[in-house]
GROMACS .gro file of C-alpha atoms in nm:
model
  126
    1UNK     CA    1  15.358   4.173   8.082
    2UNK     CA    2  15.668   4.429   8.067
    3UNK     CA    3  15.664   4.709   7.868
    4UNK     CA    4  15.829   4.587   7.517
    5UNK     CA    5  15.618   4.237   7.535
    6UNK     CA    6  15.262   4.461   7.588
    7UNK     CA    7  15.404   4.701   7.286
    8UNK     CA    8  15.490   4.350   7.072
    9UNK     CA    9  15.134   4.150   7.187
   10UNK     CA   10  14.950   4.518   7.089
   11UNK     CA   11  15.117   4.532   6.739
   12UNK     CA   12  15.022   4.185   6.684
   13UNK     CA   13  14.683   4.221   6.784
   14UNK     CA   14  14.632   4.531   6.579
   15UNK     CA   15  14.780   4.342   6.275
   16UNK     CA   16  14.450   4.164   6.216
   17UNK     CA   17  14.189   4.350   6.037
   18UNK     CA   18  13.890   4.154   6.203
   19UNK     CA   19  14.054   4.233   6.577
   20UNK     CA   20  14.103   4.595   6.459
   21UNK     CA   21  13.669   4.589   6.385
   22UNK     CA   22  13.615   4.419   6.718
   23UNK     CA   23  13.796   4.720   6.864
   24UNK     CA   24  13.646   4.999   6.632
   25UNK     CA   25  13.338   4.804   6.725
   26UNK     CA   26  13.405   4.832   7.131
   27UNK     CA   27  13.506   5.200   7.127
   28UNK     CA   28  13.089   5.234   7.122
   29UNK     CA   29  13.045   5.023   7.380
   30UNK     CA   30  13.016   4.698   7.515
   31UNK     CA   31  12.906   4.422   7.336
   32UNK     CA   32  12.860   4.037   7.384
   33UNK     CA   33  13.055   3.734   7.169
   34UNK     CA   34  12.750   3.715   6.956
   35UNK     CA   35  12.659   4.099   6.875
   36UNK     CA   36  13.063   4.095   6.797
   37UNK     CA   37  13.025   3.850   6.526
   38UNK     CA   38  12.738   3.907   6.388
   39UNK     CA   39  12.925   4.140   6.127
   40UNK     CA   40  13.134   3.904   6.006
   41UNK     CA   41  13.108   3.590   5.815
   42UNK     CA   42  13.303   3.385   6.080
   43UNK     CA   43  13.155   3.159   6.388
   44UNK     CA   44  13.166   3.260   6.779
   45UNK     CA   45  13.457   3.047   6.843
   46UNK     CA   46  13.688   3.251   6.591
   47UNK     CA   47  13.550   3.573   6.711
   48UNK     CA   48  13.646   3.430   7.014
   49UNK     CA   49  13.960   3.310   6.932
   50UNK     CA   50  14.019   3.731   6.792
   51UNK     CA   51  13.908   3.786   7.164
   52UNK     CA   52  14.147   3.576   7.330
   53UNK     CA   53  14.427   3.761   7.100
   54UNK     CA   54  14.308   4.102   7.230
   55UNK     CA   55  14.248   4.037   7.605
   56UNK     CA   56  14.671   3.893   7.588
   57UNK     CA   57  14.743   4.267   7.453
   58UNK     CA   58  14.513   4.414   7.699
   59UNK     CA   59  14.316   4.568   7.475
   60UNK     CA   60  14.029   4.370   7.604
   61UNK     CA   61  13.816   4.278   7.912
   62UNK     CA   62  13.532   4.056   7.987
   63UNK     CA   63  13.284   4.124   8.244
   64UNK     CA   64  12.977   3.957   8.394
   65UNK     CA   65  12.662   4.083   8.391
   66UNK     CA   66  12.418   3.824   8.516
   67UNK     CA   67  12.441   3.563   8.202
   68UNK     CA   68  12.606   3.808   7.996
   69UNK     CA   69  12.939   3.836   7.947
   70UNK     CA   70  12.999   4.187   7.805
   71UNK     CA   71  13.320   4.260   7.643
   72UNK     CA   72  13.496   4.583   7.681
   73UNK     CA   73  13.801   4.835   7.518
   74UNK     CA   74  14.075   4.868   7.737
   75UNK     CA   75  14.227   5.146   7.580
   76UNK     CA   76  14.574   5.189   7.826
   77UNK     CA   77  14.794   4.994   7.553
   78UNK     CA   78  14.643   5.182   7.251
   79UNK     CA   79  14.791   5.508   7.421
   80UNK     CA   80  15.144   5.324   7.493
   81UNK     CA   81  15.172   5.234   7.119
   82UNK     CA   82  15.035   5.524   7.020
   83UNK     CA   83  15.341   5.735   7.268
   84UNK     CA   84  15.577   5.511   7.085
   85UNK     CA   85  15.472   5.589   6.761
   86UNK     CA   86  15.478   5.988   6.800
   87UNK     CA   87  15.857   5.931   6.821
   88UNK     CA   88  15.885   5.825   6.491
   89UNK     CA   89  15.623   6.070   6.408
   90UNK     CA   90  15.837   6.367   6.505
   91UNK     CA   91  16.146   6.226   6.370
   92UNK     CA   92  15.921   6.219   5.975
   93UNK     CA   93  15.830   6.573   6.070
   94UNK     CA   94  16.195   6.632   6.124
   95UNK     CA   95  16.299   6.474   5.721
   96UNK     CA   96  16.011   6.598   5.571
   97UNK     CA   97  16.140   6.993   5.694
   98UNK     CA   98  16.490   6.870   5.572
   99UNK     CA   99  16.316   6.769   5.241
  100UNK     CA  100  16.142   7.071   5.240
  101UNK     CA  101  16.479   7.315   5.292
  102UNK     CA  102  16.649   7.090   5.034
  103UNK     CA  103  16.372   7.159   4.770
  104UNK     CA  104  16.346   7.533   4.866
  105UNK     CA  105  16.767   7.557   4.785
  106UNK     CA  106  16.725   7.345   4.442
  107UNK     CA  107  16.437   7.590   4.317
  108UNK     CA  108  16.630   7.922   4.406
  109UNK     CA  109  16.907   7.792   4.227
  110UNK     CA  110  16.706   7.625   3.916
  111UNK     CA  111  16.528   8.017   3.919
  112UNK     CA  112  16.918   8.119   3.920
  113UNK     CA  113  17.076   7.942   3.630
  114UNK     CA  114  16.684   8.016   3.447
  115UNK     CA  115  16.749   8.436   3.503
  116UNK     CA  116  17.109   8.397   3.370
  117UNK     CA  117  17.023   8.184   3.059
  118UNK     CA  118  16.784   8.467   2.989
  119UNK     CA  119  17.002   8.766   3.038
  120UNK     CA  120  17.315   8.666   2.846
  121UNK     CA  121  17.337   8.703   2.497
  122UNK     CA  122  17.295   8.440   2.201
  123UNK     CA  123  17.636   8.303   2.119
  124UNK     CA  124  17.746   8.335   1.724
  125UNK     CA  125  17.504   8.151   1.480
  126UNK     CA  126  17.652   7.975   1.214
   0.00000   0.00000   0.00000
């Protein structure tokens, strides 16, 4: 897969709350089609359907261990999206010091136009 189509299938797969368990789940360690679904109320063949979905994104692996077939996080495109993210991270940094300045300005010159209502004098009462 190039770049933007791993970035796109790792989105995708992360859009699923049950893939997003299987992975939280696989960041301990390996684990087989049946200790992955065991959690959830949902047979082997949509857990493994979720699988299928994640090993696209290469996110997943499958191994063979004798009969087993462990499952493993392959954690390579988590970094990518997470790189592509920080960009937009930095540039919310970037507003929210904007924001900040801006709101700094407006209170020195609300605590302005407060000190000079205070200091003049009361206008004639009628």
């Amino acid at each position: 897969m190039v770049g933007t189509e791993l970035l796109d299938a790792t989105f995708a797969a992360l859009a699923d709350p049950t893939r997003r368990a299987i992975l939280a789940r696989l960041a301990t360690g390996e684990a087989t089609v049946t200790e992955l679904a065991a959690p959830f109320a949902m047979s082997q063949p949509a857990i493994s359907k979720h699988l299928k979905v994640l090993e696209r994104a290469g996110l997943v692996s499958r191994g063979r261990d004798a009969q087993r077939r462990p499952c493993r996080l392959e954690a390579r495109p988590l970094r990518e999206a997470t790189a592509w993210l920080a960009d937009y991270r930095d540039y919310w940094a970037e507003s929210y010091q904007r924001l900040d300045a801006l709101l700094d300005e407006l209170q020195a010159v609300d605590q302005t136009d407060s000190a000079r209502r205070r200091s003049r004098p009361d206008g004639p009462r009628g």
